[in-house]
Each structure stands twice: as C-alpha cells, then as structure tokens.
PDB file of C-alpha atoms in Angstrom:
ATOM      1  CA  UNK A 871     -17.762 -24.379   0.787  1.00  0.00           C
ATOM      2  CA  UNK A 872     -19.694 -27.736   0.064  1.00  0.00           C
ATOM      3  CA  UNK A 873     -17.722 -28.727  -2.947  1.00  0.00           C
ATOM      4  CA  UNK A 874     -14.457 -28.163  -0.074  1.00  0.00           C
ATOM      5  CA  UNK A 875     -16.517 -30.507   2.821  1.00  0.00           C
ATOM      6  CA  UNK A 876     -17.431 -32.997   0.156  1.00  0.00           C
ATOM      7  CA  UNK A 877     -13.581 -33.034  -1.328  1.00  0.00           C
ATOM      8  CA  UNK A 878     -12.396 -33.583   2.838  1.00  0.00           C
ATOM      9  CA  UNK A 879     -14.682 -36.177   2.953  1.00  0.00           C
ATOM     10  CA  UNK A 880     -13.429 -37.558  -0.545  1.00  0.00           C
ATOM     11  CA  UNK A 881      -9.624 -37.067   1.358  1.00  0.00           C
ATOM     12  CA  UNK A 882     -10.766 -38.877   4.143  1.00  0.00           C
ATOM     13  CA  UNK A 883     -12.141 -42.362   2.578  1.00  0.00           C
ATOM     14  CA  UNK A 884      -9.345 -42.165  -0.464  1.00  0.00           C
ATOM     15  CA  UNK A 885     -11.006 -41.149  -3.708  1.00  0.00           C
ATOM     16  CA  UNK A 886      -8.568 -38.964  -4.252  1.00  0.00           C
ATOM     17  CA  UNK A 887      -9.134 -38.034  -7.935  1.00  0.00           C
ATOM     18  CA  UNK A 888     -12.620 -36.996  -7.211  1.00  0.00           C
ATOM     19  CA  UNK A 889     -11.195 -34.637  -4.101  1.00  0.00           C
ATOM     20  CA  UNK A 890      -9.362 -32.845  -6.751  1.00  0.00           C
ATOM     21  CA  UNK A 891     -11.850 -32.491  -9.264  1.00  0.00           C
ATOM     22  CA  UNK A 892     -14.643 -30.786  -6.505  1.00  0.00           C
ATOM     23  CA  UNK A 893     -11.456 -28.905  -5.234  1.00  0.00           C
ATOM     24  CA  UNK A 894     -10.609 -27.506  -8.160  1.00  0.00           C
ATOM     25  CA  UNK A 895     -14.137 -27.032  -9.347  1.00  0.00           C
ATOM     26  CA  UNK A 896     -14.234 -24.799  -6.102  1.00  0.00           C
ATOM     27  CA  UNK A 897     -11.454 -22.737  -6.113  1.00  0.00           C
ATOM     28  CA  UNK A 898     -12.623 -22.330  -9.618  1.00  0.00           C
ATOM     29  CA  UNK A 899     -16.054 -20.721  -8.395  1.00  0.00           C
ATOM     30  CA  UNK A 900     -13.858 -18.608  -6.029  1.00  0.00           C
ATOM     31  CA  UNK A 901     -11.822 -17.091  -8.884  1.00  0.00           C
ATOM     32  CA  UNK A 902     -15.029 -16.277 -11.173  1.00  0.00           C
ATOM     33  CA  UNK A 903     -16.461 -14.501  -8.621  1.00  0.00           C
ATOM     34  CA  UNK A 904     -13.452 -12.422  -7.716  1.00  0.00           C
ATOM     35  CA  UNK A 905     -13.519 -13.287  -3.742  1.00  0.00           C
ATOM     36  CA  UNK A 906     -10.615 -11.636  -1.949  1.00  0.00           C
ATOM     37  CA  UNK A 907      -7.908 -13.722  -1.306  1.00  0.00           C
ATOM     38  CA  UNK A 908      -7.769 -12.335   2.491  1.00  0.00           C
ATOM     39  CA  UNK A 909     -11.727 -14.209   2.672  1.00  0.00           C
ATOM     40  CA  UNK A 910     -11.454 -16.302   5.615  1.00  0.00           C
ATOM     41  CA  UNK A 911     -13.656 -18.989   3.580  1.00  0.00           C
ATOM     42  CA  UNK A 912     -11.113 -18.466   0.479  1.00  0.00           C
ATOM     43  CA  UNK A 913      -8.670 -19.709   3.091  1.00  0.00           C
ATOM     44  CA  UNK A 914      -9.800 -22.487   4.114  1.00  0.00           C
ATOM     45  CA  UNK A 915     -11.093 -23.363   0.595  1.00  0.00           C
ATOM     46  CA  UNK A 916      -7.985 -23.112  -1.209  1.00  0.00           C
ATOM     47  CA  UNK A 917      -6.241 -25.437   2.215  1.00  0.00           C
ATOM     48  CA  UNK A 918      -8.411 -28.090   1.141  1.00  0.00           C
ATOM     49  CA  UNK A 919      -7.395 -27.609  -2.086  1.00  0.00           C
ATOM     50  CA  UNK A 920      -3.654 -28.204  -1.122  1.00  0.00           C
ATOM     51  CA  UNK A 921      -4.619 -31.428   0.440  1.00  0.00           C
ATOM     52  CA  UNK A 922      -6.149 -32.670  -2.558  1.00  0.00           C
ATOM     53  CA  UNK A 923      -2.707 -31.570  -4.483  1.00  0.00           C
ATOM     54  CA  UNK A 924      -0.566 -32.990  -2.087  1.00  0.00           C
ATOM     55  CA  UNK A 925      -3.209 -36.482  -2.317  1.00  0.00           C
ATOM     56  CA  UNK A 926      -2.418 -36.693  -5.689  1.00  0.00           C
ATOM     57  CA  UNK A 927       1.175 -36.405  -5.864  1.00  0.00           C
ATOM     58  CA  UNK A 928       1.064 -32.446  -7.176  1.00  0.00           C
ATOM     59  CA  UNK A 929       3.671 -31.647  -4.484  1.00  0.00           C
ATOM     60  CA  UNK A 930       5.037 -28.633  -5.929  1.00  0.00           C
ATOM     61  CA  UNK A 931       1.893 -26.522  -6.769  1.00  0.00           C
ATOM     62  CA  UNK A 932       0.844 -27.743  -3.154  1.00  0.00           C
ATOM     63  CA  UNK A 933       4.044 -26.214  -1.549  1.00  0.00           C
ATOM     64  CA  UNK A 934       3.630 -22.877  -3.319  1.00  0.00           C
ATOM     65  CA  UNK A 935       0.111 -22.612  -2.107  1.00  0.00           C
ATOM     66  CA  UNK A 936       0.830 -23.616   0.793  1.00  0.00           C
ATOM     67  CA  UNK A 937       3.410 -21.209   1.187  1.00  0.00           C
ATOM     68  CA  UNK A 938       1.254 -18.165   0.153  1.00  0.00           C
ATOM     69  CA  UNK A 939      -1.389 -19.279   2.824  1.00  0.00           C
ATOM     70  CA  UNK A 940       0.931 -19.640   5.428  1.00  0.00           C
ATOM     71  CA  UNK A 941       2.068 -15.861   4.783  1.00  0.00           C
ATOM     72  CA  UNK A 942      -1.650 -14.473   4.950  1.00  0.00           C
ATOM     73  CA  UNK A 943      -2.434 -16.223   7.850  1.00  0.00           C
ATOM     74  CA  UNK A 944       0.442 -15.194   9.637  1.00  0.00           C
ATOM     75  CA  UNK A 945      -0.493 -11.306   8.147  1.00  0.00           C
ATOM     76  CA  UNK A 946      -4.122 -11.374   9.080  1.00  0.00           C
ATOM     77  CA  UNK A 947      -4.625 -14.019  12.033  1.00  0.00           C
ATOM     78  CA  UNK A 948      -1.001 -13.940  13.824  1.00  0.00           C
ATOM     79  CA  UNK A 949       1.099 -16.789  14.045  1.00  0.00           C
ATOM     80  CA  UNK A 950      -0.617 -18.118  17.259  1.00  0.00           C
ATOM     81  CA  UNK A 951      -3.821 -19.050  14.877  1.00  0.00           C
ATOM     82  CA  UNK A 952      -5.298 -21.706  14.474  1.00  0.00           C
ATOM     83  CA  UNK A 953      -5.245 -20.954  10.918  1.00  0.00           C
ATOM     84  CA  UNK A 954      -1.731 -20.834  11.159  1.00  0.00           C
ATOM     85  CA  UNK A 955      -1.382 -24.116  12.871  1.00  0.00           C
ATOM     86  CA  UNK A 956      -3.558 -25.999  10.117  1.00  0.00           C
ATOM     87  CA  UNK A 957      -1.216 -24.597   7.637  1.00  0.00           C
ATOM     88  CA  UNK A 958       1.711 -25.799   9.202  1.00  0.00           C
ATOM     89  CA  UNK A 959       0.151 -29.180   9.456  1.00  0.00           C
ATOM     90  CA  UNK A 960      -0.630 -29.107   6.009  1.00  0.00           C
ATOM     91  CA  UNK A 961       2.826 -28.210   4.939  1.00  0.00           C
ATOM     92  CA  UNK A 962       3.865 -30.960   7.836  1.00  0.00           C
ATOM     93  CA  UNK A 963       2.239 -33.618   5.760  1.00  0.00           C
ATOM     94  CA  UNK A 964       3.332 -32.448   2.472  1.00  0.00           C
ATOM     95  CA  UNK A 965       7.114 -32.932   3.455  1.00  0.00           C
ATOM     96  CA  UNK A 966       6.143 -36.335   5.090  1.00  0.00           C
ATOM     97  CA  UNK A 967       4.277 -37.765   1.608  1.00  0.00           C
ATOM     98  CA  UNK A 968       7.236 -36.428  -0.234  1.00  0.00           C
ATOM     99  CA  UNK A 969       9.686 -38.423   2.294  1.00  0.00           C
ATOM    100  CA  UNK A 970      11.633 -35.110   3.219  1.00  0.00           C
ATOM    101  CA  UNK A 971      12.636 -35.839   6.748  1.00  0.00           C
ATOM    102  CA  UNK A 972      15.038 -32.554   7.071  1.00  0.00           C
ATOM    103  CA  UNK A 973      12.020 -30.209   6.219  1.00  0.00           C
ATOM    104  CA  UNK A 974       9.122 -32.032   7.714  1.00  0.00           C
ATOM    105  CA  UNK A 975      11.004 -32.091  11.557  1.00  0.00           C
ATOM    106  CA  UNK A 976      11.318 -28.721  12.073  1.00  0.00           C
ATOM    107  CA  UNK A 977       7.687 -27.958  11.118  1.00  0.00           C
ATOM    108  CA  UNK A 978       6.389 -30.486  13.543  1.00  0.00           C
ATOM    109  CA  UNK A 979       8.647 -29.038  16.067  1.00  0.00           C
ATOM    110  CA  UNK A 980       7.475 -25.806  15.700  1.00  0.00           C
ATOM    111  CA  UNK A 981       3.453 -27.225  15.375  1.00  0.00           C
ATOM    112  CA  UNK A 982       4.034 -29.171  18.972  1.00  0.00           C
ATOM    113  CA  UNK A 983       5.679 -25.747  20.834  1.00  0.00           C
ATOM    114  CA  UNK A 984       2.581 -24.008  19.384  1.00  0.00           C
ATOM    115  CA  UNK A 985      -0.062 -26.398  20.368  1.00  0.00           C
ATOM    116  CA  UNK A 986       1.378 -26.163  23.707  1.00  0.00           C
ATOM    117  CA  UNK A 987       1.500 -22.450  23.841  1.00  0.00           C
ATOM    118  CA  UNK A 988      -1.992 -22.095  22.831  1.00  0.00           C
ATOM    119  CA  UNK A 989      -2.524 -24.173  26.212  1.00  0.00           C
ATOM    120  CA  UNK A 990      -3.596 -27.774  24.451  1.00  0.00           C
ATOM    121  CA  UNK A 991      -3.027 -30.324  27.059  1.00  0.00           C
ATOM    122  CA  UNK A 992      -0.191 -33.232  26.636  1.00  0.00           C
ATOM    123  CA  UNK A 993      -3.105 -35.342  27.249  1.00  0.00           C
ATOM    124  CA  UNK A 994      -4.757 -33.577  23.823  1.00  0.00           C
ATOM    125  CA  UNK A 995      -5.723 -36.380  20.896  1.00  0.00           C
ATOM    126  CA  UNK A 996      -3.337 -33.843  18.486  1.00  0.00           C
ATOM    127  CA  UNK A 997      -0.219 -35.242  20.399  1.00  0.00           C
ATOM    128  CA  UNK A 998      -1.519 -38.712  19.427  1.00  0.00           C
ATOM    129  CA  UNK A 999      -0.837 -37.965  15.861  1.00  0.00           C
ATOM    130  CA  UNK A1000       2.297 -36.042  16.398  1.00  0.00           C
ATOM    131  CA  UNK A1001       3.756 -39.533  18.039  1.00  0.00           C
ATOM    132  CA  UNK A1002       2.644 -41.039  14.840  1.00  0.00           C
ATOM    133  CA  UNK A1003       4.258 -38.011  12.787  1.00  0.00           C
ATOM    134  CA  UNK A1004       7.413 -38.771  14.723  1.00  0.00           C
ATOM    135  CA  UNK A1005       7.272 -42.508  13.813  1.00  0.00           C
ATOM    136  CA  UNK A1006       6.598 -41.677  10.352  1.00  0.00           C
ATOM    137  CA  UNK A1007      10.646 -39.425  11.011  1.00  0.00           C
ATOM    138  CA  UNK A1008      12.058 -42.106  12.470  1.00  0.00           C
ATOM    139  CA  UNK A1009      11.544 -44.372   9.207  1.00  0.00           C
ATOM    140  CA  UNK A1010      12.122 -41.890   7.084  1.00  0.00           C
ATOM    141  CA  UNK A1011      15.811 -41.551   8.989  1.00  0.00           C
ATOM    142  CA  UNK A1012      16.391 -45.551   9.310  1.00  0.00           C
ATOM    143  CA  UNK A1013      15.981 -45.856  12.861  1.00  0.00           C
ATOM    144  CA  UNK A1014      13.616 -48.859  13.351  1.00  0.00           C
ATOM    145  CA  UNK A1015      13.543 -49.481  16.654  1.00  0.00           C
ATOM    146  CA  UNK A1016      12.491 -45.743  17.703  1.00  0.00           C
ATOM    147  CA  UNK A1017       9.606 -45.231  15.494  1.00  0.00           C
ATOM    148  CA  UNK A1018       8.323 -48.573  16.763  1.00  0.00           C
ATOM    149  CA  UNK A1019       8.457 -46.984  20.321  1.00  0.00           C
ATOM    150  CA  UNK A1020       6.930 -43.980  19.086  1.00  0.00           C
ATOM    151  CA  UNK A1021       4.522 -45.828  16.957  1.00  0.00           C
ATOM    152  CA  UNK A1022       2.917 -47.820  20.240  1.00  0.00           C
ATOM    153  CA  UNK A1023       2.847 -44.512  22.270  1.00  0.00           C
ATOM    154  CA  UNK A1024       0.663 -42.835  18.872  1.00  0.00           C
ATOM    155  CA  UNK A1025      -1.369 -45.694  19.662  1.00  0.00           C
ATOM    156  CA  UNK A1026      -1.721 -46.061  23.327  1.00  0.00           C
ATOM    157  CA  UNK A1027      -3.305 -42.198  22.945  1.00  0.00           C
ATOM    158  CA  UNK A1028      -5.254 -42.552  20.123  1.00  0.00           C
ATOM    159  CA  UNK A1029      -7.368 -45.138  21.593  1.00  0.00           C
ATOM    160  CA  UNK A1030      -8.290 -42.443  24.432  1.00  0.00           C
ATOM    161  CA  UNK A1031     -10.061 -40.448  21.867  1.00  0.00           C
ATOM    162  CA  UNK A1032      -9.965 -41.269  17.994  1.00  0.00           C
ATOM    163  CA  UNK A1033     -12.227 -41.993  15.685  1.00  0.00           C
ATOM    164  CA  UNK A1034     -12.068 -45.965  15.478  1.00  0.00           C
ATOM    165  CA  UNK A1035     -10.808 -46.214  11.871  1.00  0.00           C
ATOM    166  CA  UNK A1036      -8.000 -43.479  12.921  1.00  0.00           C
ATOM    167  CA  UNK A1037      -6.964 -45.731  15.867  1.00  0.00           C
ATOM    168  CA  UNK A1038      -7.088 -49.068  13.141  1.00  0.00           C
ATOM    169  CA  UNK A1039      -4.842 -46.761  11.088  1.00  0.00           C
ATOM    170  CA  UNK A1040      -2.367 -46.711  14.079  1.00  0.00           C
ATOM    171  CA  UNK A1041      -2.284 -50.298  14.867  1.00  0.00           C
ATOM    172  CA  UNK A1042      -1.930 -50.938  11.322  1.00  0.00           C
ATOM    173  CA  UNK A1043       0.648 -48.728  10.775  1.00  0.00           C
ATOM    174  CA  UNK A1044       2.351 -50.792  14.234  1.00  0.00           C
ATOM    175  CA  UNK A1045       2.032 -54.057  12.591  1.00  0.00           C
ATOM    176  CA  UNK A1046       4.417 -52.898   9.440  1.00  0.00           C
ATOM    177  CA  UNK A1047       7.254 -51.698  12.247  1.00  0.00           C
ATOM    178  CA  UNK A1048       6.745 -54.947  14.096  1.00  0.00           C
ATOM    179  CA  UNK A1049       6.668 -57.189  10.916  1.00  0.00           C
ATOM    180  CA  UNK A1050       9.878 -55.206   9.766  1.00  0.00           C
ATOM    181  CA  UNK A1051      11.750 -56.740  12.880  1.00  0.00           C
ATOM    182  CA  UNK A1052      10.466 -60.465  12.175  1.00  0.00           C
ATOM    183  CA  UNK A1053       7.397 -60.230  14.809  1.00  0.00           C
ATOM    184  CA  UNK A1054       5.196 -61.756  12.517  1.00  0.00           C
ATOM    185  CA  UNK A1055       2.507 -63.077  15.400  1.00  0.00           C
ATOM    186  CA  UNK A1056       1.380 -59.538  16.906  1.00  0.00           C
ATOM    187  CA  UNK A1057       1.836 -58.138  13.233  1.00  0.00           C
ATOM    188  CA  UNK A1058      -1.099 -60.624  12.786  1.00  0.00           C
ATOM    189  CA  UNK A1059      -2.997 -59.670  15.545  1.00  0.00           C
ATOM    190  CA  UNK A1060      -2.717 -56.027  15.003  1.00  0.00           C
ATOM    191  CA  UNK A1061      -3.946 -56.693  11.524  1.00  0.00           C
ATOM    192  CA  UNK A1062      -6.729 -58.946  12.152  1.00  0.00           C
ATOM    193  CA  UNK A1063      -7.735 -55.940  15.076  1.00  0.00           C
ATOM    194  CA  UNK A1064      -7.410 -53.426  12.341  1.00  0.00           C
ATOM    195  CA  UNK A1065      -8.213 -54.658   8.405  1.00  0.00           C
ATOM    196  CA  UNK A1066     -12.026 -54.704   9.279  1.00  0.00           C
ATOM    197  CA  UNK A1067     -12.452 -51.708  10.286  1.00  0.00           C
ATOM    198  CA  UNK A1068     -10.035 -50.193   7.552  1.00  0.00           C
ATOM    199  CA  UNK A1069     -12.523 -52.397   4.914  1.00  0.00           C
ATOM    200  CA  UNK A1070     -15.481 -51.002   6.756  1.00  0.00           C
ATOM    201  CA  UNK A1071     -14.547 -47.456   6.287  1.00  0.00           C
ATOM    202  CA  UNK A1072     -11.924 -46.958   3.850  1.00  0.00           C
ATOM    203  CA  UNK A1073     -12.109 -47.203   0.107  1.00  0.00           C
ATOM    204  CA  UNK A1074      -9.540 -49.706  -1.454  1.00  0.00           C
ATOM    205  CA  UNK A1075      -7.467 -46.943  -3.378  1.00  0.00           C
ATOM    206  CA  UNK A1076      -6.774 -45.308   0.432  1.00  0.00           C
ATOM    207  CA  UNK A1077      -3.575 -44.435   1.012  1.00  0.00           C
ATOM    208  CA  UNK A1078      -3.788 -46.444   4.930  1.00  0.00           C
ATOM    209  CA  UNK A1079      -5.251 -49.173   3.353  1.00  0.00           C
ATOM    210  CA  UNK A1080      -3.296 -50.040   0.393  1.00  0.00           C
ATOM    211  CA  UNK A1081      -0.416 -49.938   2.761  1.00  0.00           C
ATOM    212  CA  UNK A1082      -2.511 -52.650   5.427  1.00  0.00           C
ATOM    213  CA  UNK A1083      -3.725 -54.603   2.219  1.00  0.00           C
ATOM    214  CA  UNK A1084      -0.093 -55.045   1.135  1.00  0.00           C
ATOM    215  CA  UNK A1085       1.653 -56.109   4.929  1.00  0.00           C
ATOM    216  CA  UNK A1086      -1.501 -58.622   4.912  1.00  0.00           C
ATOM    217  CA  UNK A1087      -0.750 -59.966   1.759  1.00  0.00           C
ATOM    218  CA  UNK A1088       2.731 -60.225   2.858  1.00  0.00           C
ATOM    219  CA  UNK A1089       2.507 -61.894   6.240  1.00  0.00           C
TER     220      UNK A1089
END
C-alpha cells in the first residue's frame, strides 16, 4: 500500500516512469505473497497500477485490467460502489488518453447518472471535472466552440473547491480553446494566472504542463 500512495503521488506531479516502477514493484509483492484477488487492498493496488499503465502509454494491458476490476467490483461491492465508480473513471480516462471519443462518452454518462444516484450534489467538485471531461469530448469530436463553453463552466466550479494547481490545470487547459479561436490576449492572461502555479507544483515531464509549456511557447 505505500509503494501504491507513493506511485499516486508520482501520477500526480508527472514522473511517470517512476509510478510504474513502485507500481509494478507492488503488485509484484502482492503476487509473491499469494493475496486474493477479491482483497479489497489488492483492488485498489492493482487500480493504481492501471493508472500508471495508462500514464505510460500501456493502454492495452491497462484496459484488460481494468476490465477484470470492473467485473469484481461489480461481483463483490455492487455496481452502486464507490469502487465501481473509480473504476469507471479509470476506464473513463483511459479512452480519453487514447482519444476514443465513442467509448469514453458513454462511460462518463453512465459515471454522472451514478454520482447522482448515490445522492452527490450538482454543486459536488466531481461535476467540475466531468465539465472538463466533456470539453476534453468536444475536441476530440471537432466541435470548438462547445468544449470552450464547457471548458469555462469546468472552471467556474473548480475554483469553488479544487486544489489550486487542479484549478491552474483548468484555466490552462481554457487558454488552448481560446488561443485555438485567435483570442490570443485572455489566452495570455489565463496563462500568466496559471504557468506559476503549474511550475510550482508540477514536474516538467507532466502531462498538464507540457501541454501549458507548449501554448506559452506558442503565443
């Protein structure tokens, strides 16, 4: 369970390679010593492990995983788990890194109808991030002007309640839709709001940042 917090941390400031190595050094430790793979902390070992796959561009192992966890959990915690509902955001961002637009919306459908069920508020920070999943759809499907929209409500809700480098991620992320449509001057501003918080925080080989780095660079 350490080697899986230190590998989320790894995820979280993008040193990616070193996720993977503690990940797999983990599940390793799991499969010497025979743990069941119904053990709740298996579980959620082996889910971090997927994110590190998926971090590193191993989509396919991380979609057969992925696919096996989502069956336990739906065997042995129902499919009104939270367990369940981390797997399907898992598999959510696995179709989103591998630009698969067709797969990734009905997941985040289905995520968004469970949240609610569960009773989460609209007002939750999750639906923050599902805005910014939609934004990430609408690019994917070449419709501009709609993940921009989405894009500044991801924002506008994030700033209720996210960590500060998470809400820098989303203004970021607003300043590559508004630079796409020739707004160059609140592009800048978002960036100059955002970049020194993303250097602050965020390794140079992060995914977020590479991506801010580059739109910088370019404006």
């Amino acid at each position: 369970m350490a080697l899986a917090n230190l590998t989320a941390i790894n995820l979280m400031y993008g040193d990616y390679a070193t996720a993977l190595a503690r990940s797999t050094q983990g599940v390793a430790r799991l499969d010497e010593a025979a743990v069941s793979p119904e053990d709740t902390f298996r579980r959620t070992i082996e889910r971090v492990h997927a994110r590190a796959l998926v971090a590193n561009g191993r989509f396919e192992e991380a979609a057969t995983r992925l696919e096996d966890l989502r069956a336990r959990a739906a065997r042995l915690d129902g499919e009104d788990s939270d367990e369940y509902a981390q797997v399907l955001g898992d598999q959510l961002n696995l179709h989103l890194r591998k630009r698969d637009a067709a797969r990734a919306a009905p997941l985040l459908a289905e995520l968004r109808t469970r949240m609610t069920q569960r009773g989460v508020a609209d007002s939750h920070e999750q639906f923050g991030y599902f805005f910014a999943m939609e934004a990430t759809l609408d690019r994917l499907r070449g419709d501009p002007a709609t993940a921009e929209r989405h894009q500044r409500e991801a924002l506008r809700r994030l700033q209720a309640s996210a960590s500060a480098v998470d809400v820098a991620i989303a203004r970021a992320t607003l300043a590559g839709d508004l630079a796409a449509r020739g707004d160059r001057k609140e592009a800048r501003k978002l960036l100059d709001d955002a970049l020194p918080m993303m250097r602050e925080t965020l390794l140079p080989g992060e995914r977020n940042r590479i991506d801010a780095e580059a739109l910088s660079s370019r404006l």
